[in-house]
PDB file of C-alpha atoms in Angstrom:
ATOM      1  CA  MET A 204      -8.648 -11.216  26.859  1.00  0.00           C
ATOM      2  CA  ALA A 205      -5.271  -9.811  28.266  1.00  0.00           C
ATOM      3  CA  THR A 206      -3.484 -12.579  26.131  1.00  0.00           C
ATOM      4  CA  THR A 207      -5.420 -11.262  22.821  1.00  0.00           C
ATOM      5  CA  GLN A 208      -4.681  -7.930  23.520  1.00  0.00           C
ATOM      6  CA  THR A 209      -0.816  -8.693  24.265  1.00  0.00           C
ATOM      7  CA  ASP A 210      -0.673 -10.919  20.969  1.00  0.00           C
ATOM      8  CA  THR A 211      -2.659  -8.126  18.643  1.00  0.00           C
ATOM      9  CA  GLY A 212      -0.138  -5.526  20.106  1.00  0.00           C
ATOM     10  CA  ARG A 213       3.025  -7.810  19.250  1.00  0.00           C
ATOM     11  CA  SER A 214       1.508  -8.403  15.854  1.00  0.00           C
ATOM     12  CA  ASN A 215       0.733  -4.200  15.283  1.00  0.00           C
ATOM     13  CA  GLN A 216       4.515  -3.913  16.398  1.00  0.00           C
ATOM     14  CA  LYS A 217       5.945  -6.453  14.001  1.00  0.00           C
ATOM     15  CA  LYS A 218       4.057  -4.905  11.186  1.00  0.00           C
ATOM     16  CA  ARG A 219       5.225  -1.503  12.152  1.00  0.00           C
ATOM     17  CA  THR A 220       8.826  -2.945  12.183  1.00  0.00           C
ATOM     18  CA  ARG A 221       8.590  -4.345   8.767  1.00  0.00           C
ATOM     19  CA  THR A 222       6.880  -1.305   7.277  1.00  0.00           C
ATOM     20  CA  ALA A 223       9.659   0.668   8.736  1.00  0.00           C
ATOM     21  CA  ILE A 224      12.613  -1.300   7.198  1.00  0.00           C
ATOM     22  CA  VAL A 225      10.822  -1.132   4.007  1.00  0.00           C
ATOM     23  CA  GLU A 226      10.272   2.312   3.689  1.00  0.00           C
ATOM     24  CA  ALA A 227      14.046   2.949   5.013  1.00  0.00           C
ATOM     25  CA  ALA A 228      14.866   0.824   2.073  1.00  0.00           C
ATOM     26  CA  ARG A 229      12.576   2.366  -0.474  1.00  0.00           C
ATOM     27  CA  GLU A 230      14.133   5.523   0.649  1.00  0.00           C
ATOM     28  CA  LEU A 231      17.766   4.822   0.633  1.00  0.00           C
ATOM     29  CA  ILE A 232      17.233   2.986  -2.932  1.00  0.00           C
ATOM     30  CA  GLY A 233      15.780   6.580  -3.888  1.00  0.00           C
ATOM     31  CA  THR A 234      19.376   8.137  -3.267  1.00  0.00           C
ATOM     32  CA  GLY A 235      20.769   6.218  -5.563  1.00  0.00           C
ATOM     33  CA  ASP A 236      23.697   5.226  -2.957  1.00  0.00           C
ATOM     34  CA  GLU A 237      24.920   2.040  -2.402  1.00  0.00           C
ATOM     35  CA  VAL A 238      22.199   0.052  -0.408  1.00  0.00           C
ATOM     36  CA  THR A 239      23.358  -2.237   2.160  1.00  0.00           C
ATOM     37  CA  MET A 240      21.617  -4.337   4.818  1.00  0.00           C
ATOM     38  CA  PRO A 241      23.347  -2.401   7.724  1.00  0.00           C
ATOM     39  CA  ALA A 242      22.333   1.371   6.107  1.00  0.00           C
ATOM     40  CA  ILE A 243      18.777   0.480   5.793  1.00  0.00           C
ATOM     41  CA  ALA A 244      18.578  -1.204   9.332  1.00  0.00           C
ATOM     42  CA  ARG A 245      20.221   2.216  10.677  1.00  0.00           C
ATOM     43  CA  ALA A 246      17.851   4.128   8.663  1.00  0.00           C
ATOM     44  CA  ALA A 247      14.781   2.146  10.176  1.00  0.00           C
ATOM     45  CA  LEU A 248      16.341   2.573  13.608  1.00  0.00           C
ATOM     46  CA  VAL A 249      16.550  -1.338  14.140  1.00  0.00           C
ATOM     47  CA  SER A 250      19.621  -3.519  14.406  1.00  0.00           C
ATOM     48  CA  GLU A 251      21.082  -5.517  11.667  1.00  0.00           C
ATOM     49  CA  ALA A 252      19.839  -8.809  13.366  1.00  0.00           C
ATOM     50  CA  THR A 253      15.950  -7.350  13.339  1.00  0.00           C
ATOM     51  CA  ALA A 254      16.572  -6.314   9.915  1.00  0.00           C
ATOM     52  CA  TYR A 255      17.552 -10.102   9.016  1.00  0.00           C
ATOM     53  CA  ARG A 256      14.707 -11.980  11.104  1.00  0.00           C
ATOM     54  CA  TYR A 257      11.944 -10.138   8.866  1.00  0.00           C
ATOM     55  CA  PHE A 258      14.165 -10.529   5.271  1.00  0.00           C
ATOM     56  CA  PRO A 259      16.709 -13.473   4.957  1.00  0.00           C
ATOM     57  CA  ASP A 260      18.553 -11.636   2.569  1.00  0.00           C
ATOM     58  CA  LEU A 261      19.234  -8.005   0.789  1.00  0.00           C
ATOM     59  CA  PRO A 262      17.510  -9.208  -2.712  1.00  0.00           C
ATOM     60  CA  SER A 263      14.370 -10.068  -0.719  1.00  0.00           C
ATOM     61  CA  LEU A 264      13.981  -6.553   0.936  1.00  0.00           C
ATOM     62  CA  ILE A 265      15.165  -4.809  -2.358  1.00  0.00           C
ATOM     63  CA  SER A 266      12.522  -6.787  -4.040  1.00  0.00           C
ATOM     64  CA  GLU A 267       9.825  -5.964  -1.903  1.00  0.00           C
ATOM     65  CA  ALA A 268      10.969  -2.291  -1.636  1.00  0.00           C
ATOM     66  CA  LEU A 269      10.869  -2.117  -5.480  1.00  0.00           C
ATOM     67  CA  ALA A 270       7.685  -3.390  -5.787  1.00  0.00           C
ATOM     68  CA  GLY A 271       5.702  -1.239  -7.729  1.00  0.00           C
ATOM     69  CA  ALA A 272       8.477   0.925  -8.775  1.00  0.00           C
ATOM     70  CA  TRP A 273       8.478   0.611 -12.394  1.00  0.00           C
ATOM     71  CA  PRO A 274       5.534   0.917 -14.591  1.00  0.00           C
ATOM     72  CA  PRO A 275       3.762  -1.437 -16.491  1.00  0.00           C
ATOM     73  CA  PRO A 276       5.717  -1.518 -20.117  1.00  0.00           C
ATOM     74  CA  ALA A 277       2.187  -0.269 -21.969  1.00  0.00           C
ATOM     75  CA  GLU A 278       2.210   2.633 -19.366  1.00  0.00           C
ATOM     76  CA  ALA A 279       6.261   3.469 -19.498  1.00  0.00           C
ATOM     77  CA  LEU A 280       5.885   3.236 -23.570  1.00  0.00           C
ATOM     78  CA  ALA A 281       3.311   5.443 -23.740  1.00  0.00           C
ATOM     79  CA  PRO A 282       4.763   8.291 -25.602  1.00  0.00           C
ATOM     80  CA  VAL A 283       5.502   5.974 -28.412  1.00  0.00           C
ATOM     81  CA  VAL A 284       2.558   3.586 -28.055  1.00  0.00           C
ATOM     82  CA  ASP A 285       0.997   4.643 -31.256  1.00  0.00           C
ATOM     83  CA  SER A 286       4.150   4.297 -33.195  1.00  0.00           C
ATOM     84  CA  THR A 287       4.527   1.372 -35.626  1.00  0.00           C
ATOM     85  CA  ASP A 288       8.582   2.067 -36.063  1.00  0.00           C
ATOM     86  CA  PRO A 289      10.180  -0.536 -34.050  1.00  0.00           C
ATOM     87  CA  VAL A 290      13.533   1.344 -33.849  1.00  0.00           C
ATOM     88  CA  GLU A 291      12.069   4.223 -32.251  1.00  0.00           C
ATOM     89  CA  ARG A 292      10.044   2.123 -29.680  1.00  0.00           C
ATOM     90  CA  VAL A 293      13.108   0.367 -28.639  1.00  0.00           C
ATOM     91  CA  ALA A 294      15.469   3.181 -28.184  1.00  0.00           C
ATOM     92  CA  PHE A 295      12.871   4.569 -26.181  1.00  0.00           C
ATOM     93  CA  ALA A 296      12.380   1.462 -24.181  1.00  0.00           C
ATOM     94  CA  CYS A 297      16.146   1.241 -23.710  1.00  0.00           C
ATOM     95  CA  GLU A 298      16.566   5.098 -22.448  1.00  0.00           C
ATOM     96  CA  PHE A 299      13.338   4.588 -20.067  1.00  0.00           C
ATOM     97  CA  LEU A 300      15.225   1.267 -18.485  1.00  0.00           C
ATOM     98  CA  LEU A 301      18.795   2.729 -18.332  1.00  0.00           C
ATOM     99  CA  ARG A 302      17.785   6.128 -16.769  1.00  0.00           C
ATOM    100  CA  GLY A 303      15.520   4.079 -14.230  1.00  0.00           C
ATOM    101  CA  VAL A 304      18.468   2.064 -13.472  1.00  0.00           C
ATOM    102  CA  LEU A 305      20.688   5.326 -12.477  1.00  0.00           C
ATOM    103  CA  LEU A 306      17.916   6.412 -10.453  1.00  0.00           C
ATOM    104  CA  ARG A 307      18.171   3.506  -8.509  1.00  0.00           C
ATOM    105  CA  GLN A 308      21.760   1.943  -9.413  1.00  0.00           C
ATOM    106  CA  GLY A 309      22.810   1.453  -5.838  1.00  0.00           C
ATOM    107  CA  ALA A 310      19.964  -1.206  -5.114  1.00  0.00           C
ATOM    108  CA  VAL A 311      20.279  -2.569  -8.840  1.00  0.00           C
ATOM    109  CA  ARG A 312      24.141  -3.115  -8.433  1.00  0.00           C
ATOM    110  CA  ALA A 313      23.291  -4.758  -5.157  1.00  0.00           C
ATOM    111  CA  MET A 314      20.819  -7.053  -6.607  1.00  0.00           C
ATOM    112  CA  ILE A 315      23.332  -7.743  -9.457  1.00  0.00           C
ATOM    113  CA  ALA A 316      26.178  -8.569  -7.069  1.00  0.00           C
ATOM    114  CA  ALA A 317      23.927 -11.427  -5.366  1.00  0.00           C
ATOM    115  CA  THR A 318      23.022 -12.620  -8.414  1.00  0.00           C
ATOM    116  CA  VAL A 319      26.757 -13.246  -9.183  1.00  0.00           C
ATOM    117  CA  THR A 320      27.725 -14.915  -6.230  1.00  0.00           C
ATOM    118  CA  ARG A 321      24.238 -17.024  -5.509  1.00  0.00           C
ATOM    119  CA  PRO A 322      22.327 -17.397  -9.350  1.00  0.00           C
ATOM    120  CA  GLU A 323      19.147 -18.870  -7.296  1.00  0.00           C
ATOM    121  CA  ALA A 324      18.552 -14.896  -6.322  1.00  0.00           C
ATOM    122  CA  ALA A 325      18.202 -13.651  -9.996  1.00  0.00           C
ATOM    123  CA  THR A 326      14.316 -14.903  -9.444  1.00  0.00           C
ATOM    124  CA  ALA A 327      14.175 -11.942  -7.147  1.00  0.00           C
ATOM    125  CA  ARG A 328      15.226  -9.292  -9.621  1.00  0.00           C
ATOM    126  CA  PRO A 329      12.523  -7.709 -11.800  1.00  0.00           C
ATOM    127  CA  GLY A 330      12.405  -8.586 -14.767  1.00  0.00           C
ATOM    128  CA  VAL A 331      11.603  -4.916 -16.273  1.00  0.00           C
ATOM    129  CA  ARG A 332      13.662  -5.277 -19.159  1.00  0.00           C
ATOM    130  CA  PHE A 333      12.059  -8.371 -21.021  1.00  0.00           C
ATOM    131  CA  GLY A 334       8.616  -6.827 -20.514  1.00  0.00           C
ATOM    132  CA  LEU A 335       9.593  -3.209 -22.091  1.00  0.00           C
ATOM    133  CA  ILE A 336      11.755  -5.358 -24.931  1.00  0.00           C
ATOM    134  CA  ASP A 337       8.434  -7.332 -26.009  1.00  0.00           C
ATOM    135  CA  PHE A 338       6.082  -4.414 -25.840  1.00  0.00           C
ATOM    136  CA  ALA A 339       8.736  -2.335 -27.792  1.00  0.00           C
ATOM    137  CA  LEU A 340       9.024  -5.189 -30.460  1.00  0.00           C
ATOM    138  CA  LEU A 341       5.365  -5.709 -31.015  1.00  0.00           C
ATOM    139  CA  PRO A 342       5.312  -4.153 -34.253  1.00  0.00           C
ATOM    140  CA  LEU A 343       7.351  -6.977 -35.482  1.00  0.00           C
ATOM    141  CA  GLU A 344       5.012  -9.804 -34.402  1.00  0.00           C
ATOM    142  CA  GLU A 345       3.129 -10.018 -37.198  1.00  0.00           C
ATOM    143  CA  THR A 346       5.967  -9.440 -39.968  1.00  0.00           C
ATOM    144  CA  LEU A 347       9.486 -11.332 -38.562  1.00  0.00           C
ATOM    145  CA  GLY A 348       7.430 -13.173 -35.825  1.00  0.00           C
ATOM    146  CA  VAL A 349       5.654 -14.918 -38.585  1.00  0.00           C
ATOM    147  CA  THR A 350       8.281 -15.247 -41.456  1.00  0.00           C
ATOM    148  CA  ASP A 351      10.875 -16.003 -38.981  1.00  0.00           C
ATOM    149  CA  PRO A 352       9.818 -16.596 -35.204  1.00  0.00           C
ATOM    150  CA  GLN A 353      13.422 -17.651 -34.705  1.00  0.00           C
ATOM    151  CA  ALA A 354      14.901 -14.424 -35.790  1.00  0.00           C
ATOM    152  CA  LEU A 355      12.787 -12.324 -33.807  1.00  0.00           C
ATOM    153  CA  ALA A 356      13.539 -14.269 -30.490  1.00  0.00           C
ATOM    154  CA  GLN A 357      17.393 -14.122 -31.093  1.00  0.00           C
ATOM    155  CA  LEU A 358      16.488 -10.041 -31.393  1.00  0.00           C
ATOM    156  CA  LYS A 359      14.980 -10.290 -28.232  1.00  0.00           C
ATOM    157  CA  ARG A 360      17.933 -12.103 -26.480  1.00  0.00           C
ATOM    158  CA  ASP A 361      20.346  -9.283 -28.120  1.00  0.00           C
ATOM    159  CA  LEU A 362      18.358  -6.419 -26.655  1.00  0.00           C
ATOM    160  CA  ALA A 363      18.400  -8.299 -23.447  1.00  0.00           C
ATOM    161  CA  VAL A 364      22.261  -8.057 -23.027  1.00  0.00           C
ATOM    162  CA  VAL A 365      22.169  -4.408 -24.359  1.00  0.00           C
ATOM    163  CA  VAL A 366      19.184  -3.163 -22.434  1.00  0.00           C
ATOM    164  CA  SER A 367      20.407  -4.101 -19.059  1.00  0.00           C
ATOM    165  CA  ALA A 368      21.845  -2.337 -15.914  1.00  0.00           C
ATOM    166  CA  GLU A 369      24.964  -4.952 -16.416  1.00  0.00           C
ATOM    167  CA  ALA A 370      25.539  -3.084 -20.007  1.00  0.00           C
ATOM    168  CA  LEU A 371      25.311   0.363 -18.398  1.00  0.00           C
ATOM    169  CA  PHE A 372      27.543  -0.302 -15.901  1.00  0.00           C
ATOM    170  CA  SER A 373      29.993  -2.089 -18.168  1.00  0.00           C
ATOM    171  CA  LEU A 374      29.856   1.324 -20.260  1.00  0.00           C
ATOM    172  CA  THR A 375      30.193   3.623 -17.262  1.00  0.00           C
ATOM    173  CA  ASP A 376      32.861   1.751 -15.035  1.00  0.00           C
ATOM    174  CA  LEU A 377      34.911  -0.461 -17.376  1.00  0.00           C
ATOM    175  CA  CYS A 378      34.860   1.858 -20.506  1.00  0.00           C
ATOM    176  CA  GLY A 379      34.560   5.165 -18.415  1.00  0.00           C
ATOM    177  CA  LEU A 380      31.570   6.933 -20.178  1.00  0.00           C
ATOM    178  CA  GLY A 381      29.540   9.007 -18.221  1.00  0.00           C
ATOM    179  CA  PRO A 382      26.037   8.292 -17.658  1.00  0.00           C
ATOM    180  CA  ASP A 383      24.614  10.149 -20.578  1.00  0.00           C
ATOM    181  CA  ASP A 384      27.184   9.059 -23.327  1.00  0.00           C
ATOM    182  CA  ALA A 385      26.542   5.481 -21.946  1.00  0.00           C
ATOM    183  CA  VAL A 386      22.760   5.388 -22.357  1.00  0.00           C
ATOM    184  CA  ALA A 387      23.410   7.336 -25.709  1.00  0.00           C
ATOM    185  CA  SER A 388      25.605   4.256 -26.336  1.00  0.00           C
ATOM    186  CA  ALA A 389      23.463   1.381 -25.288  1.00  0.00           C
ATOM    187  CA  VAL A 390      20.413   3.127 -26.956  1.00  0.00           C
ATOM    188  CA  HIS A 391      22.878   3.498 -30.284  1.00  0.00           C
ATOM    189  CA  THR A 392      23.460  -0.441 -30.003  1.00  0.00           C
ATOM    190  CA  ALA A 393      19.725  -1.063 -29.475  1.00  0.00           C
ATOM    191  CA  THR A 394      18.811   0.705 -32.226  1.00  0.00           C
ATOM    192  CA  THR A 395      21.301  -0.776 -34.661  1.00  0.00           C
ATOM    193  CA  LEU A 396      20.126  -4.399 -33.494  1.00  0.00           C
ATOM    194  CA  THR A 397      16.423  -3.603 -34.450  1.00  0.00           C
ATOM    195  CA  GLU A 398      17.489  -1.700 -37.816  1.00  0.00           C
ATOM    196  CA  ALA A 399      19.611  -4.938 -38.879  1.00  0.00           C
ATOM    197  CA  ALA A 400      16.735  -7.196 -37.854  1.00  0.00           C
ATOM    198  CA  GLN A 401      14.314  -4.864 -40.314  1.00  0.00           C
ATOM    199  CA  ARG A 402      16.531  -4.974 -42.906  1.00  0.00           C
ATOM    200  CA  GLY A 403      16.354  -8.732 -42.830  1.00  0.00           C
ATOM    201  CA  ILE A 404      12.626  -8.425 -43.018  1.00  0.00           C
ATOM    202  CA  ALA A 405      12.963  -6.436 -46.294  1.00  0.00           C
ATOM    203  CA  ARG A 406      15.698  -8.716 -47.786  1.00  0.00           C
ATOM    204  CA  GLY A 407      13.161 -11.658 -47.484  1.00  0.00           C
TER     205      GLY A 407
END
């Protein structure tokens, strides 16, 4: 009996420790500041070694902390859900994603860095952009998707380059744009690509 109670106590303690680590990560992510394992461990009041016992690397911890942070595409694009204009929908999707990235940029930068140094870590990154792009382009599924499915697939790939944290950070870090101007620039490029695809439909 005593052994069972001891085991249960240890199990509960492990759950509390794991929860504390995830909550600390979530709170740090919410600040937009740099996200590191030592900073998370300090906030959770555990050693860095303890944090690594529960999570093998930073991407796996960030991934769990971000679970549920992004709404599903239909919910995210609710304000334009009745629009049949893919340009309007793509503009909204692009701004929605990039504003969300700005709010969580410390965590997003950490995930990107992990992907660069360890490509296999890419599977831990949430594929938010792809769901938003697919949903935004639904009006084209019955037009361009029927007449030229390869062109629609190419448009989705093109948008994946623009509607992305990598594009946002290139505009802020390398081009020197402020956050608002960087978002506006990305939205401009995304809508230009979509408009070009629509012109292709008209020519066809």
